[in-house]
XYZ file of C-alpha atoms in Angstrom:
749
model
C -118.666 -1.842 44.988
C -117.159 -4.975 46.406
C -116.392 -6.284 42.960
C -114.718 -3.034 41.983
C -112.605 -3.041 45.143
C -111.466 -6.638 44.697
C -110.676 -5.927 41.101
C -108.497 -2.974 42.005
C -106.641 -5.103 44.597
C -105.962 -7.826 42.037
C -104.613 -5.247 39.606
C -102.275 -3.861 42.275
C -100.947 -7.306 43.154
C -100.386 -8.059 39.503
C -98.533 -4.800 39.044
C -96.288 -5.508 42.052
C -95.358 -8.950 40.687
C -94.493 -7.445 37.299
C -92.312 -4.801 38.904
C -90.446 -7.418 40.927
C -89.842 -9.487 37.806
C -88.597 -6.423 35.916
C -86.211 -5.478 38.701
C -84.759 -8.999 38.848
C -84.312 -9.028 35.091
C -82.594 -5.635 35.214
C -80.185 -6.824 37.898
C -79.329 -9.935 35.926
C -78.766 -7.859 32.812
C -76.559 -5.421 34.711
C -74.388 -8.180 36.160
C -74.173 -10.022 32.869
C -73.325 -6.812 31.053
C -70.667 -5.723 33.502
C -69.131 -9.178 33.316
C -69.252 -9.066 29.551
C -67.813 -5.558 29.515
C -64.963 -6.645 31.819
C -64.195 -9.577 29.560
C -64.185 -7.292 26.533
C -61.886 -4.834 28.327
C -59.439 -7.584 29.203
C -59.496 -8.883 25.651
C -58.833 -5.368 24.381
C -55.941 -4.891 26.823
C -54.484 -8.255 25.872
C -54.593 -7.364 22.238
C -53.160 -3.894 22.836
C -50.117 -5.223 24.668
C -48.491 -6.233 21.427
C -49.389 -5.331 17.889
C -47.959 -8.569 16.522
C -49.600 -10.781 19.102
C -50.717 -14.177 17.853
C -53.982 -13.665 19.755
C -54.985 -10.630 17.693
C -57.304 -12.839 15.596
C -59.691 -13.820 18.393
C -63.334 -13.625 17.313
C -65.989 -11.676 19.197
C -68.902 -13.415 20.820
C -71.442 -11.482 18.773
C -73.056 -9.772 21.697
C -72.248 -6.360 20.294
C -74.533 -6.855 17.291
C -77.424 -7.902 19.499
C -76.919 -4.892 21.711
C -76.942 -2.669 18.670
C -80.234 -4.159 17.522
C -81.689 -3.716 20.979
C -80.523 -0.104 21.015
C -82.206 0.564 17.655
C -85.440 -0.965 18.826
C -85.198 0.992 22.044
C -84.807 4.249 20.100
C -87.920 3.498 18.040
C -90.112 2.865 21.037
C -88.600 5.436 23.328
C -91.354 8.005 22.909
C -94.104 5.516 23.624
C -92.469 4.366 26.859
C -92.516 7.840 28.283
C -96.273 8.084 27.612
C -96.919 4.627 28.975
C -95.274 5.429 32.337
C -98.038 7.936 33.050
C -100.968 5.631 32.269
C -103.460 4.473 34.844
C -103.554 1.067 36.366
C -106.128 -0.014 33.884
C -103.804 0.720 30.984
C -101.013 -1.307 32.579
C -103.123 -4.362 32.689
C -104.058 -4.007 29.069
C -100.470 -3.358 27.844
C -99.425 -5.591 24.978
C -96.314 -7.708 25.204
C -94.443 -5.525 22.660
C -94.627 -2.469 24.925
C -93.109 -4.392 27.811
C -90.160 -5.421 25.604
C -89.572 -1.787 24.655
C -89.459 -0.833 28.327
C -86.912 -3.520 29.008
C -84.739 -2.358 26.127
C -84.957 1.231 27.352
C -83.869 0.167 30.802
C -81.043 -1.814 29.271
C -79.893 1.238 27.264
C -79.683 3.348 30.413
C -77.642 0.670 32.123
C -75.253 0.589 29.121
C -74.760 4.345 29.324
C -74.026 4.133 33.030
C -71.514 1.338 32.437
C -69.788 3.365 29.716
C -69.351 6.259 32.127
C -67.827 3.900 34.658
C -65.589 2.434 31.965
C -63.683 5.710 31.519
C -59.951 5.749 32.346
C -59.492 6.276 36.037
C -56.016 7.821 35.451
C -57.297 10.432 33.009
C -57.431 13.204 35.591
C -54.671 11.904 37.835
C -52.339 14.740 38.818
C -49.659 12.874 40.761
C -46.118 14.214 40.464
C -44.731 10.902 39.231
C -46.986 10.937 36.146
C -46.705 14.569 35.089
C -43.020 15.351 35.577
C -41.000 14.306 32.581
C -37.678 15.502 34.032
C -36.330 12.928 36.504
C -33.492 14.890 38.118
C -35.506 15.301 41.305
C -35.895 18.250 43.601
C -32.595 20.068 42.942
C -31.742 23.647 41.979
C -32.002 23.905 38.205
C -29.187 26.472 38.252
C -26.812 23.504 38.312
C -27.612 22.918 34.645
C -27.035 26.512 33.492
C -23.644 25.649 31.946
C -24.896 22.494 30.187
C -26.814 22.143 26.904
C -29.385 19.881 28.586
C -31.644 20.467 31.553
C -32.146 16.930 32.865
C -33.099 13.391 31.900
C -36.364 11.669 31.066
C -37.600 8.289 32.305
C -35.422 6.435 29.794
C -32.290 8.265 30.886
C -32.044 10.410 27.763
C -31.047 14.047 27.983
C -33.724 16.758 27.810
C -32.095 19.524 25.780
C -32.800 23.183 26.300
C -34.507 25.288 23.605
C -32.070 26.371 20.929
C -32.936 30.032 21.350
C -33.834 31.581 24.676
C -36.271 34.446 24.979
C -34.758 37.851 25.531
C -36.467 40.954 26.879
C -37.718 42.027 23.425
C -39.358 38.658 22.752
C -40.941 38.723 26.171
C -42.331 42.207 25.581
C -43.780 41.272 22.167
C -45.322 38.148 23.637
C -46.808 40.224 26.420
C -48.411 42.625 23.934
C -49.672 40.090 21.358
C -50.400 36.875 23.233
C -53.803 37.012 24.997
C -52.853 34.016 27.149
C -49.641 35.627 28.364
C -51.063 36.212 31.848
C -51.781 32.510 32.313
C -48.476 31.259 30.822
C -45.943 29.800 33.268
C -42.291 28.845 32.535
C -41.394 25.312 33.668
C -37.806 25.285 34.860
C -37.556 21.515 34.856
C -38.421 21.093 31.182
C -37.497 24.542 29.911
C -40.880 25.029 28.219
C -43.848 27.373 28.653
C -47.138 25.936 29.955
C -50.546 27.632 29.497
C -52.785 27.074 32.509
C -56.373 25.940 31.981
C -59.396 27.596 33.563
C -59.592 24.940 36.253
C -55.903 25.433 37.104
C -56.331 29.221 37.232
C -59.355 28.837 39.494
C -57.360 26.451 41.680
C -54.520 28.988 41.982
C -56.971 31.769 42.845
C -58.649 29.634 45.516
C -55.291 28.783 47.055
C -54.267 32.445 47.030
C -57.501 33.338 48.852
C -56.780 30.717 51.471
C -59.593 28.377 50.436
C -59.571 24.633 49.789
C -58.482 23.515 46.335
C -61.466 21.178 45.849
C -64.680 23.113 45.090
C -66.936 20.320 46.351
C -65.153 19.963 49.666
C -67.274 20.993 52.632
C -65.125 21.946 55.548
C -68.184 22.252 57.819
C -69.569 18.768 57.351
C -70.311 16.914 60.606
C -67.837 14.345 61.764
C -68.922 10.728 61.766
C -67.973 8.494 64.633
C -67.164 5.219 62.968
C -66.306 3.523 66.222
C -68.113 3.582 69.504
C -66.709 3.557 72.956
C -68.435 0.268 73.783
C -66.377 -2.894 73.435
C -68.109 -5.126 70.885
C -67.892 -8.905 70.891
C -68.932 -9.463 67.304
C -67.381 -7.725 64.290
C -69.104 -4.848 62.539
C -70.015 -6.999 59.577
C -70.338 -10.752 59.275
C -70.233 -10.705 55.518
C -68.341 -13.806 54.385
C -65.308 -13.446 52.121
C -65.872 -13.558 48.381
C -65.160 -16.714 46.518
C -62.862 -14.880 44.111
C -60.578 -13.901 46.995
C -59.281 -17.465 47.355
C -59.728 -18.871 43.836
C -57.071 -17.976 41.235
C -58.472 -15.863 38.437
C -58.495 -17.677 35.099
C -58.602 -14.379 33.220
C -55.470 -13.122 34.962
C -53.770 -16.451 34.308
C -54.594 -16.218 30.626
C -53.371 -12.620 30.463
C -50.096 -13.466 32.221
C -49.508 -16.381 29.860
C -49.991 -14.043 26.907
C -47.482 -11.546 28.318
C -44.938 -14.281 29.074
C -45.244 -15.629 25.549
C -44.845 -12.143 24.088
C -41.713 -11.533 26.183
C -40.269 -14.907 25.120
C -40.892 -14.125 21.452
C -39.292 -10.692 21.817
C -42.449 -8.720 21.012
C -42.347 -6.956 24.394
C -39.065 -5.699 25.763
C -39.462 -4.672 29.395
C -37.408 -1.820 30.752
C -34.511 -3.137 32.785
C -33.480 -1.220 35.865
C -29.756 -0.785 36.176
C -28.300 -2.240 39.311
C -26.450 0.659 40.897
C -25.586 -1.220 44.066
C -22.168 -2.096 42.648
C -21.073 1.515 42.437
C -22.788 2.621 45.627
C -20.801 0.513 48.071
C -17.096 -0.287 47.997
C -14.513 -1.805 50.269
C -12.338 0.942 51.706
C -9.304 -1.308 52.250
C -9.690 -3.434 49.109
C -7.143 -3.714 46.332
C -6.524 -0.262 44.887
C -6.639 -1.546 41.301
C -10.218 -2.776 41.593
C -11.407 -0.180 44.078
C -13.358 2.848 43.033
C -10.765 4.940 44.863
C -8.161 4.028 42.254
C -9.982 6.220 39.765
C -9.418 9.309 41.888
C -6.484 11.401 40.783
C -5.162 12.295 44.215
C -5.950 8.971 45.900
C -3.302 7.885 48.352
C -3.212 4.113 48.883
C -3.066 2.924 52.455
C 0.382 1.741 53.555
C 0.756 -1.995 53.748
C 1.056 -3.642 57.121
C 4.446 -5.258 57.676
C 4.528 -8.991 57.234
C 4.930 -11.076 60.402
C 8.429 -12.175 61.326
C 9.911 -14.861 63.511
C 8.647 -13.154 66.682
C 5.016 -13.741 65.668
C 5.555 -17.469 65.170
C 3.877 -19.863 67.604
C 7.208 -21.715 67.845
C 9.881 -18.995 67.474
C 13.628 -19.711 67.635
C 15.168 -19.466 71.112
C 16.990 -16.188 70.369
C 13.637 -14.427 69.846
C 12.241 -15.419 73.245
C 12.558 -12.895 76.089
C 14.762 -13.544 79.052
C 13.672 -12.487 82.530
C 15.676 -9.253 82.309
C 14.278 -8.432 78.860
C 10.752 -9.175 79.986
C 11.126 -6.957 83.068
C 12.561 -4.178 80.904
C 9.702 -4.627 78.425
C 7.111 -4.295 81.177
C 8.731 -1.144 82.550
C 8.820 0.642 79.202
C 6.009 2.761 77.859
C 3.919 1.152 75.105
C 5.251 3.714 72.626
C 8.899 2.919 73.415
C 8.559 -0.855 73.093
C 10.054 -2.465 70.025
C 7.385 -5.182 70.053
C 3.772 -4.698 71.167
C 3.650 -8.260 72.502
C 5.822 -10.834 74.231
C 6.928 -13.754 71.989
C 5.710 -17.100 73.313
C 6.312 -20.723 72.398
C 3.600 -23.378 72.017
C 4.056 -27.046 71.271
C 1.338 -27.098 68.601
C -0.838 -24.680 66.697
C -3.963 -25.965 68.436
C -2.767 -24.589 71.759
C -2.330 -21.019 70.495
C -4.971 -18.833 72.182
C -6.828 -16.037 70.464
C -5.075 -12.674 70.338
C -6.936 -10.507 72.900
C -6.015 -7.156 71.314
C -6.899 -8.097 67.740
C -10.007 -5.922 67.445
C -8.256 -3.090 69.269
C -5.302 -3.181 66.872
C -7.578 -3.349 63.832
C -9.506 -0.369 65.151
C -6.333 1.626 65.792
C -5.055 0.911 62.289
C -8.331 2.000 60.719
C -8.269 5.094 62.906
C -4.699 5.902 61.885
C -5.488 5.447 58.205
C -8.568 7.608 58.568
C -7.069 10.438 60.624
C -3.405 10.444 59.678
C -2.720 12.861 56.786
C -0.653 11.389 53.996
C 1.258 13.463 51.496
C 1.539 12.535 47.874
C 5.025 12.886 46.476
C 4.700 14.058 42.922
C 7.292 12.315 40.817
C 8.463 14.487 37.970
C 9.939 12.685 35.012
C 12.873 14.947 34.262
C 15.971 14.098 32.335
C 18.899 14.238 34.814
C 21.005 16.082 32.261
C 18.486 18.935 32.236
C 19.076 19.547 35.947
C 22.799 20.149 35.443
C 23.483 23.829 34.727
C 25.004 24.696 31.394
C 28.531 25.443 32.586
C 31.427 26.101 30.234
C 33.980 23.373 29.719
C 37.108 23.508 31.900
C 39.281 23.651 28.758
C 37.701 26.979 27.889
C 38.583 28.377 31.327
C 42.335 27.778 31.249
C 44.881 28.607 32.591
C 44.582 27.026 36.039
C 46.879 24.638 37.966
C 46.486 21.020 36.930
C 49.643 19.041 37.803
C 52.054 18.780 40.726
C 55.434 20.238 39.731
C 57.592 20.594 42.857
C 57.679 19.280 46.420
C 59.452 21.332 49.111
C 60.831 18.990 51.773
C 62.754 19.948 54.888
C 60.288 20.490 57.737
C 59.855 17.794 60.345
C 56.464 18.906 61.675
C 53.130 20.205 60.498
C 53.487 23.077 58.054
C 50.686 25.310 59.275
C 51.255 28.437 57.210
C 52.913 29.524 53.969
C 53.265 32.859 52.197
C 54.719 34.035 48.877
C 56.687 37.258 48.515
C 55.184 40.064 46.384
C 57.764 39.415 43.676
C 56.843 35.717 43.536
C 60.465 34.573 43.886
C 60.488 33.474 47.530
C 58.266 31.293 49.644
C 58.157 31.420 53.451
C 56.777 28.566 55.574
C 56.197 28.104 59.298
C 56.023 24.727 60.987
C 55.387 23.087 64.329
C 59.066 22.081 64.430
C 59.901 25.668 65.543
C 61.526 26.818 62.300
C 60.813 29.253 59.506
C 62.159 28.298 56.102
C 62.643 30.468 53.040
C 62.464 28.637 49.727
C 63.266 29.592 46.201
C 60.086 28.976 44.247
C 61.576 27.862 40.928
C 64.207 25.463 42.286
C 62.564 24.348 45.582
C 65.876 25.100 47.312
C 65.810 26.130 50.972
C 67.711 29.421 51.091
C 67.482 30.159 54.803
C 66.201 28.613 58.021
C 65.369 30.612 61.135
C 64.835 28.810 64.436
C 62.304 30.619 66.619
C 61.947 28.059 69.360
C 58.220 27.384 69.141
C 55.374 26.240 66.917
C 54.686 28.832 64.205
C 50.968 29.560 63.737
C 51.066 32.077 60.877
C 53.558 33.728 58.506
C 52.775 36.614 56.143
C 54.906 38.624 53.707
C 54.479 42.378 53.665
C 52.487 43.110 50.465
C 54.448 46.348 49.811
C 57.102 45.470 47.189
C 59.390 48.337 48.284
C 60.248 46.579 51.549
C 61.116 42.977 52.406
C 59.549 42.114 55.767
C 57.879 39.010 57.191
C 55.438 38.829 60.117
C 55.448 35.627 62.176
C 52.939 34.569 64.867
C 54.682 32.543 67.584
C 52.823 31.759 70.801
C 52.023 35.216 72.245
C 54.699 37.069 70.229
C 54.609 38.579 66.754
C 58.062 38.715 65.135
C 59.075 41.129 62.379
C 61.804 39.541 60.228
C 64.012 41.028 57.514
C 65.227 37.969 55.597
C 67.508 40.027 53.261
C 66.271 38.088 50.191
C 65.868 41.033 47.838
C 67.796 43.715 46.002
C 70.192 45.933 47.915
C 67.846 48.893 47.545
C 64.913 46.960 49.005
C 67.053 45.574 51.843
C 68.496 48.999 52.621
C 64.999 50.523 52.542
C 63.819 47.888 55.002
C 66.820 48.580 57.309
C 66.261 52.337 57.187
C 62.591 51.754 58.028
C 63.467 49.617 61.025
C 66.174 52.038 62.214
C 63.847 54.988 61.741
C 61.266 53.333 63.926
C 63.577 53.615 66.913
C 62.929 57.324 67.056
C 59.257 56.654 67.643
C 60.029 54.263 70.460
C 59.370 56.916 73.050
C 55.776 57.333 71.871
C 54.684 53.861 72.937
C 52.551 53.616 76.040
C 52.465 51.023 78.728
C 49.521 49.013 77.385
C 48.693 45.325 76.994
C 51.047 45.162 73.970
C 54.771 45.889 74.279
C 57.247 46.534 71.469
C 60.887 45.495 71.830
C 63.995 45.136 69.686
C 66.126 42.031 69.443
C 69.796 41.576 70.165
C 72.512 39.048 69.628
C 71.694 35.817 67.892
C 68.121 36.793 67.050
C 69.369 39.954 65.367
C 71.852 37.976 63.339
C 69.039 35.648 62.131
C 67.106 38.668 60.845
C 64.569 39.150 63.638
C 64.222 42.912 64.084
C 61.168 43.485 66.318
C 59.098 41.640 68.900
C 55.493 42.563 69.684
C 54.445 40.945 72.942
C 50.692 40.157 73.307
C 48.772 39.148 76.440
C 47.449 35.924 74.810
C 48.482 33.411 72.176
C 48.319 34.816 68.640
C 46.801 32.595 65.939
C 46.901 34.845 62.877
C 48.613 37.921 61.484
C 47.412 39.882 58.472
C 49.014 42.853 56.648
C 47.218 45.843 55.176
C 47.611 46.319 51.413
C 49.916 49.365 51.896
C 52.167 47.491 54.302
C 52.096 49.890 57.267
C 49.388 48.246 59.395
C 49.386 44.730 60.825
C 46.442 42.961 62.482
C 46.787 40.117 64.958
C 44.093 37.733 66.268
C 43.962 36.156 69.724
C 40.792 34.009 70.067
C 39.581 34.081 73.657
C 36.047 34.035 75.075
C 36.946 35.540 78.426
C 38.508 38.746 77.128
C 37.632 41.607 74.808
C 41.286 41.780 73.719
C 40.961 39.513 70.694
C 42.044 41.800 67.842
C 44.914 44.290 67.744
C 45.989 46.599 64.914
C 49.647 47.628 64.918
C 51.150 50.564 62.997
C 54.738 49.886 61.918
C 55.755 53.501 61.274
C 54.795 54.663 64.785
C 55.160 51.415 66.750
C 51.660 51.909 68.082
C 49.034 49.265 68.852
C 45.346 49.694 69.464
C 42.345 47.544 70.251
C 39.573 48.637 67.836
C 36.722 46.938 69.765
C 35.530 47.587 73.268
C 33.847 44.185 73.344
C 33.784 41.298 70.901
C 30.583 39.530 69.911
C 31.706 35.943 69.576
C 34.965 34.098 69.216
C 37.059 35.764 66.507
C 38.539 33.270 64.042
C 40.294 35.409 61.443
C 40.489 38.995 60.130
C 41.284 40.650 56.822
C 41.681 44.141 55.361
C 39.755 45.353 52.346
C 42.177 45.619 49.402
C 40.964 49.101 48.334
C 38.578 50.723 50.844
C 39.048 51.372 54.570
C 37.033 48.324 55.602
C 37.945 45.659 58.122
C 36.521 42.121 58.024
C 36.155 40.175 61.287
C 35.006 36.568 61.076
C 33.497 34.883 64.143
C 32.151 31.357 64.400
C 28.822 32.017 62.670
C 29.093 35.389 60.908
C 31.368 37.952 59.273
C 31.195 41.584 60.415
C 32.396 44.403 58.173
C 33.557 47.609 59.903
C 34.216 51.019 58.431
C 37.508 52.190 59.941
C 36.911 55.819 59.025
C 33.394 56.114 60.475
C 34.213 53.562 63.185
C 30.954 51.671 62.788
C 29.739 48.308 61.547
C 28.321 48.496 58.012
C 27.235 44.913 57.320
C 26.902 41.483 58.904
C 27.157 38.375 56.731
C 25.380 35.176 57.831
C 27.531 32.226 56.783
C 24.879 29.508 57.454
C 27.642 27.280 58.802
C 28.508 26.046 62.265
C 32.149 27.167 62.546
C 34.048 29.436 60.168
C 37.696 28.427 59.753
C 39.129 30.830 57.156
C 38.289 33.828 55.002
C 39.565 35.502 51.823
C 38.556 38.756 50.107
C 38.351 39.129 46.332
C 40.893 41.592 44.838
C 37.958 43.699 43.650
C 36.653 43.918 47.203
C 32.990 43.070 46.465
C 33.128 39.328 47.106
C 34.167 37.204 50.085
C 34.635 33.464 50.488
C 34.549 31.653 53.831
C 35.579 28.099 54.623
C 34.085 26.210 57.575
C 34.743 23.096 59.573
C 31.417 21.554 58.422
C 32.799 20.974 54.898
C 31.172 24.047 53.324
C 32.491 26.952 51.324
C 30.318 30.091 51.175
C 30.579 32.741 48.451
C 29.199 36.152 49.442
C 28.248 38.886 47.021
C 28.356 42.039 49.150
C 26.161 44.001 46.735
C 23.556 41.236 46.510
C 22.718 39.996 49.994
C 24.018 39.262 53.467
C 23.425 35.560 52.872
C 25.632 33.317 50.738
C 25.198 33.553 46.991
C 26.568 30.004 46.600
C 27.194 27.163 49.009
C 29.778 24.675 47.731
C 29.865 21.261 49.408
C 32.628 19.652 47.389
C 34.851 18.568 50.277
C 34.185 15.568 52.460
C 35.983 16.928 55.526
C 36.689 20.262 57.191
C 37.848 23.173 55.034
C 41.065 24.589 56.525
C 42.036 27.441 54.185
C 40.732 29.467 51.226
C 42.506 31.867 48.872
C 41.884 34.185 45.895
C 44.286 34.827 43.037
C 45.304 38.477 42.575
C 45.173 38.506 38.758
C 43.365 35.399 37.481
C 39.677 34.582 38.191
C 40.624 31.648 40.403
C 39.997 30.673 44.002
C 40.924 27.526 45.915
C 39.987 25.667 49.085
C 42.057 23.209 51.117
C 40.529 20.461 53.235
C 41.385 17.701 55.689
C 40.458 15.138 53.050
C 43.906 15.792 51.464
C 42.623 17.629 48.387
C 42.754 21.149 47.017
C 39.828 22.149 44.801
C 40.477 24.928 42.305
C 37.428 26.814 41.029
C 36.974 29.389 38.312
C 35.124 32.441 39.653
C 34.478 35.177 37.107
C 33.227 38.468 38.549
C 31.559 40.729 35.966
C 31.585 44.504 35.913
C 27.851 44.433 35.208
C 26.116 44.443 38.578
C 23.048 42.708 37.114
C 25.073 39.653 36.098
C 25.838 37.114 38.797
C 29.343 35.662 39.221
C 30.176 32.501 37.290
C 31.485 29.765 39.612
C 32.784 26.571 37.993
C 34.871 23.871 39.749
C 37.705 23.052 37.362
C 40.251 20.817 39.130
C 40.781 18.629 42.183
C 44.466 18.543 43.168
C 45.683 15.646 45.293
C 49.148 14.743 46.549
C 49.303 15.297 50.285
C 49.254 12.333 52.637
C 46.810 12.550 55.552
C 48.569 12.485 58.949
C 46.858 12.510 62.364
C 43.468 12.978 60.613
C 44.747 16.231 59.112
C 45.190 16.995 55.439
C 46.027 20.272 53.707
C 46.470 23.064 56.262
C 47.145 26.156 54.115
C 46.934 27.220 50.502
C 48.053 30.336 48.602
C 48.386 31.467 44.977
C 51.459 32.778 43.177
C 51.108 36.575 42.777
C 51.686 36.604 38.983
C 51.442 33.022 37.651
C 48.411 30.618 37.722
C 50.226 28.457 40.251
C 49.130 27.338 43.679
C 51.107 26.315 46.800
C 49.757 24.006 49.483
C 51.173 22.888 52.827
C 50.019 19.799 54.651
C 50.285 17.707 57.753
C 52.840 15.454 56.015
C 55.529 18.224 56.513
C 55.713 18.978 52.788
C 54.874 21.935 50.584
C 53.692 21.250 47.043
C 53.537 23.450 43.954
C 50.818 22.796 41.357
C 51.194 24.447 37.969
């Protein structure tokens, strides 16, 4: 019994020693194999980096063939090893050496299989977004690409194009009926393709929809492990020393890097270069516009340049730029906005003594703030040929006849000739001057036929437009004189005398109003003065009606409503048509055909209907002070001259505002006139010129009048800053008369 027990103990000890030896051998084989496998992996990676690598011819160590032989031997003896593991202790002791080798090979085979499983690619099942997504546009709405043929860009920056043909409803329905995987097919908006989900992905979606964890093996109820205790520990958790490989450079990595460097130098590997986008990301806001990125913008407005420093900014300015005590006190009293200079000029002996400018940063900040906040407007320059802007007007030669040259000069007055008028026959010309005389001239010969002294400055003279009588109305201070110059046929003179004698019968009908009628006697009667109409104020203008029975007189006065009177010659009756006047009346005129009355104030022209006794229209002249007015013979057009050098043409059927504004004169416009027969009108100004214009009025209401300046007539000499004072046309010929401050009357033909 004792021998058997000692024997069994010896067998157990022997078995323990063998097991220890086998375990040590297995560990050595595992470490040597893993090291060998790592070396083989690195060699494979090195060779796979470049197909044309010069290191592709490296020879193997030959360990693979030995492993293969060991694997074959292990397969042959595999069945015996399984039986041997179940033997008793007695069989172990009697095992031959060959059986032990087979066991070792079997163990080695298992280790190889385990190493192969570990050798699998660790990124095979990686599902990170950076690896899977091929479209690199980022997290943006894909609707931005709906108008483009591509849907994004890949890692190399190339466009990912959409499918040529998109699915419609019919294709979707057929796919739904025929495709068994339709229910697990998802459309990827980023790549524009359809993706079929695997079973694992479907299970993952279902788990997430049920509110469970995505990982099947995750246990949400596992106990928490306290890795750290509340007790402060002196020594670290582990005292394991650092590995030797942590501070020794790896020779394998060095060899691999040298291979890659050599391949890059030889051009076998071309690494992807990242474009440096920092140049386009940042730019200098106040840099040169040519090199700035802002210059590429279409509507970019360059910042205005700061003015260059002058003599005031110098450290040693000239003496005239330095402030005196009075200037410095005035500068200190002014507001910073009102100061011409934001600093006081100072003088220093050298540049070293100049101190730093204390408001430099403040001024830079204010300039940047102004450039940032101040809106700037771009002025679009249009390259237009200047000739295209000029309207296509007919040539003046095609618009003849019109007056072009000075033919006669009527001399005899010694003062300003303020007013002239031509008789209806066109044979006689009457003129009134500041020298207190009225002269009657023969038009063709410029001979003075008669002179009437009235004893005061004559403001206005007007012939009666009725050719059957020969009468002249004269405005003198506060009196209107009716003259019969006897410069006509005997029948016309006798008709005028009978008219004046017949008016005496109506003398009893006059009332005691602000205007009084009286007859002349003695010397005045011999000179041809027949009637006197006394007004309460000074009369500046007289105007006849077209039929010759009514006469209007104007007395400009702000303080009174008695500014306009209308006198009837046949009844010797005067009336004030307005209860109150809106503005200072400048001039009046009768409509040539209809019962309309034009009253021009400083800013506007009012048109009154004499039959209905109401105002029908108000014309806005768009000028500061109207000086004169003339009505077209047709009655539908009016021109107004003003003291601010403008001439306004009104189309009464078109608008209440001017149809044309002519700014041809350089000084105040004193008088305007229309021709009775020819399409001509003229304006006289203080600049000593008379401008004749062609104004064609068409019968077609849809066609606008044609206004063409044709001639500038000069000849008058400016006296006392006055030029041409009055202008009028000949009733039948294309001639024009003008009177000026040089006491002359000129005829242009």
